[in-house]
Amino acid sequence: MAQAERLQKVIAQAGVASRRRAEAMIAEGLVKVNGQTVTEMGVKVTPDDAITVNGQPIMREQKVYYLFYKPRQVLSAVSDSTDRRVVTDYFRGVHERIYPIGRLDYDTSGLLILTNDGALANLLMHPRYEVDKTYVAKIMGIPQPEDLAKFRKGIIIRHGRKTAPAYAKILSTDKRKNTAIVSLTIHQGMNHQVKLMFAAIGFPVLKLKRETYGQLTLDGLRPGEYRELRPHEIAQLTNLAKNKQNDRK
Ligand code: URA
């Protein structure tokens, strides 16, 4: 059965007005559902209901979900005032107003989800419900196990903030170049977190890629390519975030 949602939310999602303004419009009698003026709050509508605001039908977007392999030198945004390439430039054939869930740095590559589902985006970006993400970093220097063990206890990064326990593993080392490739799994999403964590233990990041997000991987994609998420993957993400919410209660 189609999911019923609050009228003011549907109007806001259609881009007509903010949710607060949508509530005011309903109260002012400007909104009709199936030809009937609705003035009370809390009415729920399904995709089958015809909604007009000021006599104009609203355009209701289907929710869409994409997994994108962000290349380096691309901004995790929908526009840029200095004309740098942005992630939505890769989605020219997609007409829904999608945006990235969270951010990868301009020089970080890897897995990014784009959607127009604000509820899922909020859930996944909320610091309490964040899902596990694995990054692979090329770092300057070769850490010892005791260096990486510091991540397990949590370390202080910018503004005295302590990170939650995180797990790192050395994948390879290059003694000649004095570099290492290390995977790091975190569930938080502070700005530049991985780079700050490695810098805090004395190993600057030279190159960074996000390889997984929850159970999602980049398998089958090359930089700049995307695919739709499958229904079970969307359900998994929603459940993961909700389970985290319950774990931490
Ligand atoms: N941590 C970083 O430092 N950069 C990213 O892009 C993502 C996580």
Short mmCIF file of N, CA and C in Angstrom, two decimals, residues 68 70 74-81 84-91 98-106 112 114:
data_model
loop_
_atom_site.label_atom_id
_atom_site.label_comp_id
_atom_site.label_asym_id
_atom_site.label_seq_id
_atom_site.Cartn_x
_atom_site.Cartn_y
_atom_site.Cartn_z
N PHE A 68 26.84 6.33 -5.71
CA PHE A 68 27.73 7.01 -6.66
C PHE A 68 29.17 6.77 -6.25
N LYS A 70 32.16 8.65 -6.26
CA LYS A 70 32.66 10.03 -6.47
C LYS A 70 34.14 10.00 -6.84
N VAL A 74 35.95 16.56 -7.12
CA VAL A 74 34.52 16.80 -7.34
C VAL A 74 33.95 17.19 -5.98
N LEU A 75 33.12 18.23 -5.98
CA LEU A 75 32.55 18.74 -4.74
C LEU A 75 31.28 17.97 -4.37
N SER A 76 31.14 17.61 -3.09
CA SER A 76 29.92 16.92 -2.62
C SER A 76 28.83 17.97 -2.39
N ALA A 77 28.31 18.50 -3.48
CA ALA A 77 27.30 19.56 -3.39
C ALA A 77 26.48 19.53 -4.68
N VAL A 78 25.42 20.35 -4.72
CA VAL A 78 24.60 20.38 -5.93
C VAL A 78 24.95 21.58 -6.80
N SER A 79 25.72 22.53 -6.26
CA SER A 79 26.18 23.67 -7.08
C SER A 79 27.40 24.26 -6.39
N ASP A 80 28.14 25.07 -7.16
CA ASP A 80 29.34 25.68 -6.60
C ASP A 80 29.50 27.08 -7.19
N SER A 81 29.73 28.05 -6.32
CA SER A 81 29.81 29.44 -6.80
C SER A 81 31.08 29.65 -7.64
N ARG A 84 33.27 24.79 -9.75
CA ARG A 84 33.96 23.49 -9.72
C ARG A 84 32.94 22.41 -10.03
N ARG A 85 33.43 21.26 -10.46
CA ARG A 85 32.54 20.15 -10.76
C ARG A 85 31.86 19.67 -9.47
N VAL A 86 30.55 19.40 -9.53
CA VAL A 86 29.82 18.92 -8.35
C VAL A 86 29.23 17.55 -8.65
N VAL A 87 28.87 16.83 -7.58
CA VAL A 87 28.44 15.43 -7.78
C VAL A 87 27.22 15.32 -8.69
N THR A 88 26.29 16.29 -8.60
CA THR A 88 25.07 16.17 -9.43
C THR A 88 25.35 16.39 -10.92
N ASP A 89 26.53 16.90 -11.27
CA ASP A 89 26.89 17.00 -12.70
C ASP A 89 26.88 15.63 -13.36
N TYR A 90 27.06 14.59 -12.55
CA TYR A 90 27.11 13.23 -13.11
C TYR A 90 25.72 12.63 -13.29
N PHE A 91 24.67 13.37 -12.89
CA PHE A 91 23.31 12.83 -12.90
C PHE A 91 22.42 13.65 -13.83
N ILE A 98 17.96 15.58 -6.39
CA ILE A 98 18.74 14.76 -5.46
C ILE A 98 19.90 15.57 -4.87
N TYR A 99 20.37 15.11 -3.73
CA TYR A 99 21.53 15.74 -3.09
C TYR A 99 22.28 14.65 -2.33
N PRO A 100 23.56 14.90 -2.03
CA PRO A 100 24.32 13.84 -1.35
C PRO A 100 23.97 13.74 0.13
N ILE A 101 24.00 12.52 0.64
CA ILE A 101 23.85 12.32 2.09
C ILE A 101 25.24 12.45 2.68
N GLY A 102 25.48 13.53 3.37
CA GLY A 102 26.81 13.79 3.95
C GLY A 102 27.78 14.23 2.86
N ARG A 103 29.04 14.27 3.23
CA ARG A 103 30.03 14.81 2.31
C ARG A 103 31.30 13.99 2.29
N LEU A 104 31.91 13.95 1.13
CA LEU A 104 33.32 13.51 1.05
C LEU A 104 34.10 14.75 0.64
N ASP A 105 35.33 14.88 1.14
CA ASP A 105 36.14 16.04 0.77
C ASP A 105 36.34 16.09 -0.74
N TYR A 106 36.65 17.27 -1.22
CA TYR A 106 36.89 17.50 -2.65
C TYR A 106 37.93 16.51 -3.20
N LEU A 112 29.28 7.48 -2.20
CA LEU A 112 28.40 8.54 -1.73
C LEU A 112 26.98 8.17 -2.16
N LEU A 114 23.19 9.47 -3.01
CA LEU A 114 22.40 10.67 -3.34
C LEU A 114 20.94 10.27 -3.37
#
